[in-house]
Short mmCIF file of C-alpha atoms in Angstrom, two decimals:
data_model
loop_
_atom_site.label_atom_id
_atom_site.label_comp_id
_atom_site.label_asym_id
_atom_site.label_seq_id
_atom_site.Cartn_x
_atom_site.Cartn_y
_atom_site.Cartn_z
CA UNK A 23 0.00 0.00 0.00
CA UNK A 24 1.36 3.44 -0.95
CA UNK A 25 2.23 5.94 1.75
CA UNK A 26 -0.34 8.38 0.34
CA UNK A 27 -3.12 5.79 0.28
CA UNK A 28 -2.32 4.63 3.81
CA UNK A 29 -2.28 8.22 5.05
CA UNK A 30 -5.66 8.86 3.46
CA UNK A 31 -7.22 5.84 5.11
CA UNK A 32 -5.88 6.95 8.47
CA UNK A 33 -7.65 10.29 8.04
CA UNK A 34 -11.01 9.37 6.44
CA UNK A 35 -12.83 12.52 7.56
CA UNK A 36 -10.26 15.11 6.49
CA UNK A 37 -11.85 15.87 3.14
CA UNK A 38 -15.25 16.30 4.75
CA UNK A 39 -13.79 18.52 7.46
CA UNK A 40 -12.09 20.62 4.80
CA UNK A 41 -15.43 21.31 3.15
CA UNK A 42 -17.00 22.08 6.53
CA UNK A 43 -14.24 24.57 7.38
CA UNK A 44 -14.70 26.26 4.01
CA UNK A 45 -18.45 26.49 4.59
CA UNK A 46 -18.00 28.05 8.04
CA UNK A 47 -15.46 30.56 6.77
CA UNK A 48 -17.61 31.52 3.81
CA UNK A 49 -20.67 31.89 6.03
CA UNK A 50 -19.10 33.68 8.96
CA UNK A 51 -17.02 36.14 7.01
CA UNK A 52 -19.72 37.25 4.58
CA UNK A 53 -22.64 39.62 5.18
CA UNK A 54 -25.27 39.03 2.48
CA UNK A 55 -27.01 41.92 0.81
CA UNK A 56 -30.70 40.97 0.42
CA UNK A 57 -31.08 43.47 -2.42
CA UNK A 58 -28.14 42.21 -4.51
CA UNK A 59 -28.96 40.59 -7.82
CA UNK A 60 -26.03 38.18 -7.81
CA UNK A 61 -25.57 34.90 -5.96
CA UNK A 62 -24.29 35.19 -2.38
CA UNK A 63 -23.34 32.75 0.33
CA UNK A 64 -25.60 32.86 3.40
CA UNK A 65 -24.10 34.65 6.38
CA UNK A 66 -24.49 34.14 10.09
CA UNK A 67 -26.29 37.48 10.42
CA UNK A 68 -30.04 37.66 9.66
CA UNK A 69 -31.01 38.66 6.15
CA UNK A 70 -33.67 37.98 3.53
CA UNK A 71 -32.81 36.01 0.43
CA UNK A 72 -34.21 33.15 -1.59
CA UNK A 73 -33.25 29.64 -0.43
CA UNK A 74 -30.19 28.23 -2.15
CA UNK A 75 -30.73 25.46 -4.67
CA UNK A 76 -28.93 22.12 -4.17
CA UNK A 77 -26.56 23.07 -7.00
CA UNK A 78 -25.33 26.19 -5.20
CA UNK A 79 -24.88 24.94 -1.66
CA UNK A 80 -21.53 26.29 -0.45
CA UNK A 81 -18.96 23.86 0.81
CA UNK A 82 -20.16 21.03 -1.47
CA UNK A 83 -17.67 19.73 -4.05
CA UNK A 84 -18.85 19.00 -7.57
CA UNK A 85 -16.65 15.92 -7.90
CA UNK A 86 -16.47 12.73 -5.87
CA UNK A 87 -13.01 13.11 -4.37
CA UNK A 88 -12.52 9.53 -3.27
CA UNK A 89 -9.05 8.10 -3.76
CA UNK A 90 -7.77 7.06 -7.18
CA UNK A 91 -8.80 3.67 -8.52
CA UNK A 92 -6.16 0.96 -8.71
CA UNK A 93 -6.01 1.35 -12.49
CA UNK A 94 -5.44 5.09 -12.14
CA UNK A 95 -2.74 4.53 -9.53
CA UNK A 96 -0.91 2.23 -11.94
CA UNK A 97 -1.39 4.65 -14.86
CA UNK A 98 0.01 7.64 -13.01
CA UNK A 99 2.66 5.92 -10.84
CA UNK A 100 5.50 7.11 -13.08
CA UNK A 101 4.67 10.73 -12.21
CA UNK A 102 6.10 10.21 -8.72
CA UNK A 103 9.56 10.54 -10.25
CA UNK A 104 9.33 13.95 -11.97
CA UNK A 105 11.50 14.08 -15.06
CA UNK A 106 11.88 15.73 -18.45
CA UNK A 107 11.93 13.31 -21.39
CA UNK A 108 14.89 13.78 -23.71
CA UNK A 109 16.53 16.40 -21.49
CA UNK A 110 19.65 16.41 -19.34
CA UNK A 111 18.48 19.43 -17.33
CA UNK A 112 17.06 17.23 -14.56
CA UNK A 113 17.77 13.65 -13.61
CA UNK A 114 14.78 11.38 -13.10
CA UNK A 115 13.23 11.87 -9.69
CA UNK A 116 14.98 15.18 -9.00
CA UNK A 117 12.36 17.47 -10.52
CA UNK A 118 9.28 19.17 -9.10
CA UNK A 119 5.80 20.08 -10.29
CA UNK A 120 4.89 23.74 -9.92
CA UNK A 121 1.20 24.54 -9.37
CA UNK A 122 0.41 28.12 -10.30
CA UNK A 123 -2.75 30.21 -10.50
CA UNK A 124 -4.17 33.73 -10.58
CA UNK A 125 -7.42 33.72 -8.70
CA UNK A 126 -10.13 35.80 -7.05
CA UNK A 127 -13.67 35.25 -5.75
CA UNK A 128 -13.55 31.45 -6.03
CA UNK A 129 -15.72 30.60 -3.01
CA UNK A 130 -17.72 28.04 -4.97
CA UNK A 131 -14.62 26.36 -6.44
CA UNK A 132 -12.66 26.14 -3.16
CA UNK A 133 -13.92 22.74 -1.91
CA UNK A 134 -12.93 21.07 -5.18
CA UNK A 135 -9.61 22.94 -5.27
CA UNK A 136 -8.70 21.92 -1.71
CA UNK A 137 -9.74 18.30 -2.14
CA UNK A 138 -8.00 18.05 -5.51
CA UNK A 139 -4.70 19.39 -4.22
CA UNK A 140 -4.90 17.14 -1.17
CA UNK A 141 -5.22 14.01 -3.33
CA UNK A 142 -2.75 15.10 -6.03
CA UNK A 143 -0.05 16.14 -3.57
CA UNK A 144 -0.38 12.95 -1.54
CA UNK A 145 -0.10 10.90 -4.72
CA UNK A 146 2.78 12.76 -6.37
CA UNK A 147 4.68 13.25 -3.12
CA UNK A 148 4.56 16.45 -1.05
CA UNK A 149 8.25 17.22 -1.56
CA UNK A 150 7.74 17.00 -5.32
CA UNK A 151 5.36 19.97 -5.42
CA UNK A 152 5.72 23.76 -5.49
CA UNK A 153 2.83 26.22 -5.09
CA UNK A 154 2.72 29.82 -6.29
CA UNK A 155 -0.75 31.30 -5.85
CA UNK A 156 -1.75 34.92 -6.45
CA UNK A 157 -5.15 36.06 -5.22
CA UNK A 158 -7.12 39.23 -5.26
CA UNK A 159 -8.78 41.35 -4.81
CA UNK A 160 -11.66 39.12 -3.65
CA UNK A 161 -14.99 40.16 -2.17
CA UNK A 162 -15.55 36.77 -0.53
CA UNK A 163 -13.55 34.60 1.89
CA UNK A 164 -11.10 33.31 -0.73
CA UNK A 165 -7.95 34.82 0.87
CA UNK A 166 -8.90 33.60 4.34
CA UNK A 167 -9.48 30.05 3.09
CA UNK A 168 -6.20 30.00 1.18
CA UNK A 169 -4.28 31.24 4.23
CA UNK A 170 -6.14 29.43 7.02
CA UNK A 171 -7.07 26.16 5.28
CA UNK A 172 -4.92 25.57 2.18
CA UNK A 173 -1.54 26.48 3.68
CA UNK A 174 -2.03 24.43 6.90
CA UNK A 175 -3.35 21.50 4.86
CA UNK A 176 -0.30 21.49 2.58
CA UNK A 177 2.06 21.74 5.55
CA UNK A 178 0.24 18.94 7.38
CA UNK A 179 0.75 16.48 4.52
CA UNK A 180 4.45 17.27 4.24
CA UNK A 181 4.88 20.09 1.73
CA UNK A 182 7.89 22.15 2.91
CA UNK A 183 7.07 25.73 3.88
CA UNK A 184 9.67 26.92 1.35
CA UNK A 185 7.59 25.28 -1.40
CA UNK A 186 4.51 27.43 -0.71
CA UNK A 187 4.16 31.04 -1.89
CA UNK A 188 0.79 32.71 -1.35
CA UNK A 189 0.46 36.32 -2.47
CA UNK A 190 -2.95 37.35 -1.19
CA UNK A 191 -5.14 40.44 -1.35
CA UNK A 192 -3.44 41.87 -4.42
CA UNK A 193 -4.30 45.40 -5.46
CA UNK A 194 -7.20 46.16 -7.75
CA UNK A 195 -6.35 46.84 -11.39
CA UNK A 196 -8.54 49.30 -13.25
CA UNK A 197 -8.72 47.59 -16.63
CA UNK A 198 -10.51 50.62 -17.99
CA UNK A 199 -7.16 52.41 -17.90
CA UNK A 200 -4.73 49.71 -19.04
CA UNK A 201 -4.20 47.34 -21.94
CA UNK A 202 -5.85 44.06 -21.00
CA UNK A 203 -3.17 41.82 -22.49
CA UNK A 204 -0.28 43.77 -20.93
CA UNK A 205 -1.89 43.62 -17.49
CA UNK A 206 -2.69 39.91 -17.66
CA UNK A 207 0.79 39.09 -18.96
CA UNK A 208 2.32 41.00 -16.04
CA UNK A 209 0.17 39.10 -13.53
CA UNK A 210 0.89 35.71 -15.08
CA UNK A 211 4.62 36.41 -15.01
CA UNK A 212 4.48 37.50 -11.39
CA UNK A 213 2.76 34.26 -10.38
CA UNK A 214 5.28 32.25 -12.39
CA UNK A 215 8.38 34.18 -11.25
CA UNK A 216 9.47 31.70 -8.51
CA UNK A 217 10.26 29.31 -11.38
CA UNK A 218 13.28 31.40 -12.40
CA UNK A 219 14.02 32.68 -8.90
CA UNK A 220 14.91 29.49 -7.06
CA UNK A 221 12.61 26.79 -8.41
CA UNK A 222 14.67 25.99 -11.49
CA UNK A 223 14.37 22.27 -10.71
CA UNK A 224 10.75 22.38 -11.89
CA UNK A 225 10.01 19.69 -14.48
CA UNK A 226 6.56 20.97 -15.46
CA UNK A 227 4.21 23.82 -14.57
CA UNK A 228 0.51 23.20 -13.91
CA UNK A 229 -1.14 26.57 -14.59
CA UNK A 230 -4.86 26.77 -13.86
CA UNK A 231 -7.61 29.37 -13.97
CA UNK A 232 -10.72 29.64 -11.76
CA UNK A 233 -12.08 26.27 -12.85
CA UNK A 234 -13.62 23.42 -10.87
CA UNK A 235 -10.69 21.06 -10.38
CA UNK A 236 -10.66 17.28 -10.35
CA UNK A 237 -7.51 15.34 -9.31
CA UNK A 238 -7.65 12.93 -12.23
CA UNK A 239 -7.78 15.85 -14.69
CA UNK A 240 -4.46 17.19 -13.41
CA UNK A 241 -2.85 13.75 -13.29
CA UNK A 242 -4.10 12.84 -16.78
CA UNK A 243 -2.66 16.04 -18.28
CA UNK A 244 0.69 15.43 -16.56
CA UNK A 245 0.62 11.81 -17.73
CA UNK A 246 -0.07 12.72 -21.35
CA UNK A 247 2.50 15.54 -21.21
CA UNK A 248 5.28 13.20 -20.06
CA UNK A 249 4.13 10.26 -22.17
CA UNK A 250 4.10 12.21 -25.44
CA UNK A 251 7.53 13.60 -24.63
CA UNK A 252 8.94 10.15 -23.96
CA UNK A 253 7.53 8.82 -27.24
CA UNK A 254 9.19 11.67 -29.14
CA UNK A 255 12.38 11.79 -27.08
CA UNK A 256 11.77 15.52 -26.63
CA UNK A 257 10.06 17.61 -23.97
CA UNK A 258 6.39 18.36 -24.67
CA UNK A 259 5.64 22.09 -24.87
CA UNK A 260 2.01 22.54 -23.75
CA UNK A 261 -0.72 20.07 -22.80
CA UNK A 262 -4.26 21.23 -22.04
CA UNK A 263 -7.79 19.94 -21.87
CA UNK A 264 -10.89 21.78 -23.08
CA UNK A 265 -12.91 24.40 -21.23
CA UNK A 266 -16.58 25.29 -21.60
CA UNK A 267 -18.66 28.37 -20.89
CA UNK A 268 -21.88 26.39 -21.36
CA UNK A 269 -22.80 22.86 -22.35
CA UNK A 270 -26.53 23.23 -23.07
CA UNK A 271 -26.11 24.54 -25.73
CA UNK A 272 -22.36 24.10 -26.08
CA UNK A 273 -20.17 27.18 -26.02
CA UNK A 274 -16.44 26.47 -26.07
CA UNK A 275 -14.80 29.01 -23.76
CA UNK A 276 -11.23 29.59 -24.93
CA UNK A 277 -12.03 30.01 -28.61
CA UNK A 278 -9.91 33.17 -28.93
CA UNK A 279 -6.75 31.28 -27.88
CA UNK A 280 -7.16 27.84 -29.42
CA UNK A 281 -5.86 27.16 -32.94
CA UNK A 282 -5.81 23.84 -34.74
CA UNK A 283 -2.64 22.40 -36.22
CA UNK A 284 -3.94 23.86 -39.50
CA UNK A 285 -3.94 27.33 -37.89
CA UNK A 286 -7.73 27.80 -37.78
CA UNK A 287 -10.13 28.39 -34.88
CA UNK A 288 -11.48 25.34 -33.08
CA UNK A 289 -14.82 26.27 -34.64
CA UNK A 290 -15.92 29.01 -37.06
CA UNK A 291 -16.66 32.47 -35.68
CA UNK A 292 -17.97 35.20 -37.91
CA UNK A 293 -19.05 38.36 -36.06
CA UNK A 294 -20.23 37.12 -32.64
CA UNK A 295 -19.85 34.27 -30.15
CA UNK A 296 -22.07 31.43 -31.35
CA UNK A 297 -22.77 27.88 -30.08
CA UNK A 298 -19.93 25.46 -30.77
CA UNK A 299 -21.57 22.05 -31.04
CA UNK A 300 -19.49 21.28 -34.14
CA UNK A 301 -15.87 21.60 -33.05
CA UNK A 302 -12.96 21.24 -35.50
CA UNK A 303 -14.91 21.34 -38.80
CA UNK A 304 -11.74 22.40 -40.68
CA UNK A 305 -9.46 19.85 -38.98
CA UNK A 306 -10.68 16.29 -39.76
CA UNK A 307 -7.95 14.55 -37.75
CA UNK A 308 -8.63 16.70 -34.68
CA UNK A 309 -12.36 16.08 -35.03
CA UNK A 310 -11.86 12.31 -35.15
CA UNK A 311 -9.57 12.25 -32.11
CA UNK A 312 -11.88 14.58 -30.20
CA UNK A 313 -14.80 12.20 -30.75
CA UNK A 314 -12.71 9.33 -29.37
CA UNK A 315 -11.25 11.36 -26.46
CA UNK A 316 -7.73 10.86 -27.83
CA UNK A 317 -4.99 13.53 -27.58
CA UNK A 318 -4.29 15.55 -30.72
CA UNK A 319 -1.79 18.20 -31.75
CA UNK A 320 -2.80 21.85 -32.07
CA UNK A 321 -0.95 25.08 -32.73
CA UNK A 322 -2.10 26.84 -29.56
CA UNK A 323 -4.25 26.14 -26.52
CA UNK A 324 -4.78 27.12 -22.87
CA UNK A 325 -8.33 26.11 -21.88
CA UNK A 326 -8.27 26.99 -18.21
CA UNK A 327 -5.90 24.18 -17.15
CA UNK A 328 -2.56 23.63 -18.88
CA UNK A 329 0.72 21.84 -18.27
CA UNK A 330 3.69 23.83 -19.56
CA UNK A 331 7.28 22.81 -20.12
CA UNK A 332 9.42 24.68 -17.60
CA UNK A 333 12.63 24.76 -19.65
CA UNK A 334 11.64 27.55 -22.12
CA UNK A 335 11.17 29.98 -19.21
CA UNK A 336 14.74 29.43 -17.99
CA UNK A 337 18.13 30.41 -19.40
CA UNK A 338 18.97 30.79 -22.21
CA UNK A 339 15.42 31.13 -23.61
CA UNK A 340 13.79 33.23 -20.86
CA UNK A 341 10.30 33.24 -22.37
CA UNK A 342 7.68 35.36 -20.64
CA UNK A 343 4.00 36.11 -21.08
CA UNK A 344 3.72 39.32 -23.12
CA UNK A 345 1.59 41.46 -25.40
CA UNK A 346 2.14 41.65 -29.13
CA UNK A 347 4.85 43.74 -30.77
CA UNK A 348 2.90 46.41 -32.64
CA UNK A 349 6.05 47.87 -34.17
CA UNK A 350 6.47 44.63 -36.13
CA UNK A 351 2.78 44.26 -36.98
CA UNK A 352 2.45 41.14 -34.83
CA UNK A 353 -1.10 39.87 -34.29
CA UNK A 354 -2.54 41.45 -31.12
CA UNK A 355 -3.44 38.07 -29.64
CA UNK A 356 -3.92 36.78 -26.11
CA UNK A 357 -0.86 36.47 -23.87
CA UNK A 358 -1.55 32.72 -23.85
CA UNK A 359 -1.66 32.54 -27.66
CA UNK A 360 1.59 34.45 -27.89
CA UNK A 361 3.19 32.05 -25.42
CA UNK A 362 2.32 29.17 -27.73
CA UNK A 363 3.81 31.12 -30.67
CA UNK A 364 7.00 31.65 -28.70
CA UNK A 365 7.14 27.98 -27.67
CA UNK A 366 7.02 26.97 -31.34
CA UNK A 367 9.69 29.50 -32.26
CA UNK A 368 11.98 28.26 -29.46
CA UNK A 369 11.59 24.61 -30.49
CA UNK A 370 8.79 23.49 -28.16
CA UNK A 371 6.01 23.26 -30.75
CA UNK A 372 4.78 19.99 -29.29
CA UNK A 373 1.39 21.36 -28.18
CA UNK A 374 -1.59 19.08 -27.59
CA UNK A 375 -5.18 18.93 -26.37
CA UNK A 376 -6.38 16.01 -24.22
CA UNK A 377 -10.18 15.96 -24.74
CA UNK A 378 -10.85 13.52 -21.90
CA UNK A 379 -10.07 16.48 -19.61
CA UNK A 380 -12.83 19.11 -19.74
CA UNK A 381 -13.31 21.93 -17.23
CA UNK A 382 -15.64 24.82 -16.50
CA UNK A 383 -15.90 27.97 -14.42
CA UNK A 384 -19.52 27.43 -13.32
CA UNK A 385 -20.92 24.73 -11.05
CA UNK A 386 -23.87 23.74 -13.22
CA UNK A 387 -21.65 23.50 -16.30
CA UNK A 388 -19.11 21.38 -14.42
CA UNK A 389 -21.93 19.04 -13.44
CA UNK A 390 -23.12 18.85 -17.06
CA UNK A 391 -19.58 18.03 -18.19
CA UNK A 392 -19.24 15.32 -15.56
CA UNK A 393 -22.51 13.70 -16.64
CA UNK A 394 -21.85 13.82 -20.39
CA UNK A 395 -18.19 12.84 -20.18
CA UNK A 396 -18.98 9.88 -17.93
CA UNK A 397 -21.46 8.58 -20.51
CA UNK A 398 -19.01 9.08 -23.37
CA UNK A 399 -16.19 7.30 -21.55
CA UNK A 400 -18.45 4.35 -20.81
CA UNK A 401 -19.46 4.13 -24.48
CA UNK A 402 -15.78 4.19 -25.47
CA UNK A 403 -14.91 1.33 -23.14
CA UNK A 404 -13.25 3.18 -20.26
CA UNK A 405 -13.12 1.11 -17.08
CA UNK A 406 -11.92 1.96 -13.60
CA UNK A 407 -11.27 5.53 -14.74
CA UNK A 408 -8.85 4.70 -17.59
CA UNK A 409 -9.22 3.95 -21.33
CA UNK A 410 -8.64 0.46 -22.76
CA UNK A 411 -5.11 -0.16 -24.03
CA UNK A 412 -6.23 -0.33 -27.64
CA UNK A 413 -7.85 3.10 -27.36
CA UNK A 414 -4.96 4.94 -25.71
CA UNK A 415 -2.70 6.42 -28.42
CA UNK A 416 -0.21 9.22 -28.03
CA UNK A 417 0.32 12.14 -30.40
CA UNK A 418 2.62 11.67 -33.38
CA UNK A 419 4.08 15.16 -33.60
CA UNK A 420 4.10 17.29 -36.72
CA UNK A 421 7.35 19.24 -36.63
CA UNK A 422 6.32 22.18 -38.80
CA UNK A 423 3.76 24.82 -37.81
CA UNK A 424 0.92 25.82 -40.12
CA UNK A 425 1.92 28.22 -42.88
CA UNK A 426 -0.61 30.79 -41.67
CA UNK A 427 -2.53 31.24 -38.42
CA UNK A 428 -5.89 32.93 -38.07
CA UNK A 429 -5.70 36.24 -36.20
CA UNK A 430 -8.49 38.19 -34.49
CA UNK A 431 -6.61 41.19 -33.07
CA UNK A 432 -7.40 42.85 -29.76
CA UNK A 433 -7.85 46.62 -30.22
CA UNK A 434 -5.06 48.85 -28.98
CA UNK A 435 -7.24 50.41 -26.30
CA UNK A 436 -7.91 49.98 -22.58
CA UNK A 437 -10.75 47.84 -21.28
CA UNK A 438 -11.76 44.22 -20.68
CA UNK A 439 -14.29 43.85 -23.49
CA UNK A 440 -13.95 43.95 -27.25
CA UNK A 441 -15.51 42.24 -30.25
CA UNK A 442 -12.38 40.66 -31.70
CA UNK A 443 -14.43 38.78 -34.29
CA UNK A 444 -15.03 41.89 -36.39
CA UNK A 445 -11.55 41.66 -37.93
CA UNK A 446 -9.86 38.58 -39.37
CA UNK A 447 -6.30 38.23 -40.65
CA UNK A 448 -4.14 35.28 -41.59
CA UNK A 449 -0.59 35.79 -40.36
CA UNK A 450 2.73 33.98 -40.05
CA UNK A 451 2.90 31.66 -37.01
CA UNK A 452 5.46 33.97 -35.42
CA UNK A 453 7.56 37.01 -36.27
#
């Protein structure tokens, strides 16, 4: 029996207590406004508001965070020795996994986040994990939970204090006065900075947005990231899943960032955001693999949860999130799109999507994903949480990027909102 599994069985109520602590913090630290039009957690002080539905009860995880199945433990066992395929930068077992996020107002996601990290860290090994978390500014109890629940939990399961960096209650940014891409690039770099300031032994970065997390999603992305690298004898650049804004009808969330290996959008967009129930119509190979939940190569992706190679951020490459170079007429794309461009240019164009991992930012959408994906996996022969051997291929990498990549430029103006679909260009994959 593994140390992590034995530890979990010795503490069977910890996950439930974690959710209870989150609930109490969210309730006690929040004063509801009965006149507000947005969802609020109930407070301990009297107020008038409609009863919460079962789908919005605070402190309740979306996912069943029981321990990994035996098949999953076997599938992911190799991840306990962090390494970089085809690289001499780190010897096997000497690397770390760096978990990084920018976050704010994630009260509803916290139970899944805490339970996910508890299981993942116990499985991978607490000394194999780094954490760099930037929060704020939040209007709910997010900073208190991160400081008073997450940090003690990580310490209690053996993560060294030097492996945990929490930067809480960050200042408010007035996006009405700054360029959106510049500001987000700055924040992403700040959260990632420990990588090049002492955590150079990182083998891979797990960068996640405010999504509902599931431990097997993180482990599957890491598994596919390492596995594809080993098959190629070269480090994989980026591995992500898919993220959704809605499922009924389907709206793919990260459509502005994602580009197929042919350089096109994941689905056609003309002048507005439309339902995306027909993904990859211009990429037949991607469409086929997506239907079978098999990994496939793309030009760029992020999708709310991504595993990134650590090496390109270090010397001599020193890649950073950035905005486009207007002086060279570079496409004014997302900081995440530009990172994929730079990965390709630096020699890390091994970028893939793992469609068996799908995430969302809303509870009801996460529940829809869980229901639909469970049915699809069953139809495809998945058992015990893993695919059958005959339906478990890895990506065969295409070395060359597409000749042209579709560009929907962000306007050179302050603000968070813009209709990028009004203008379309086809540009070189990088400058």
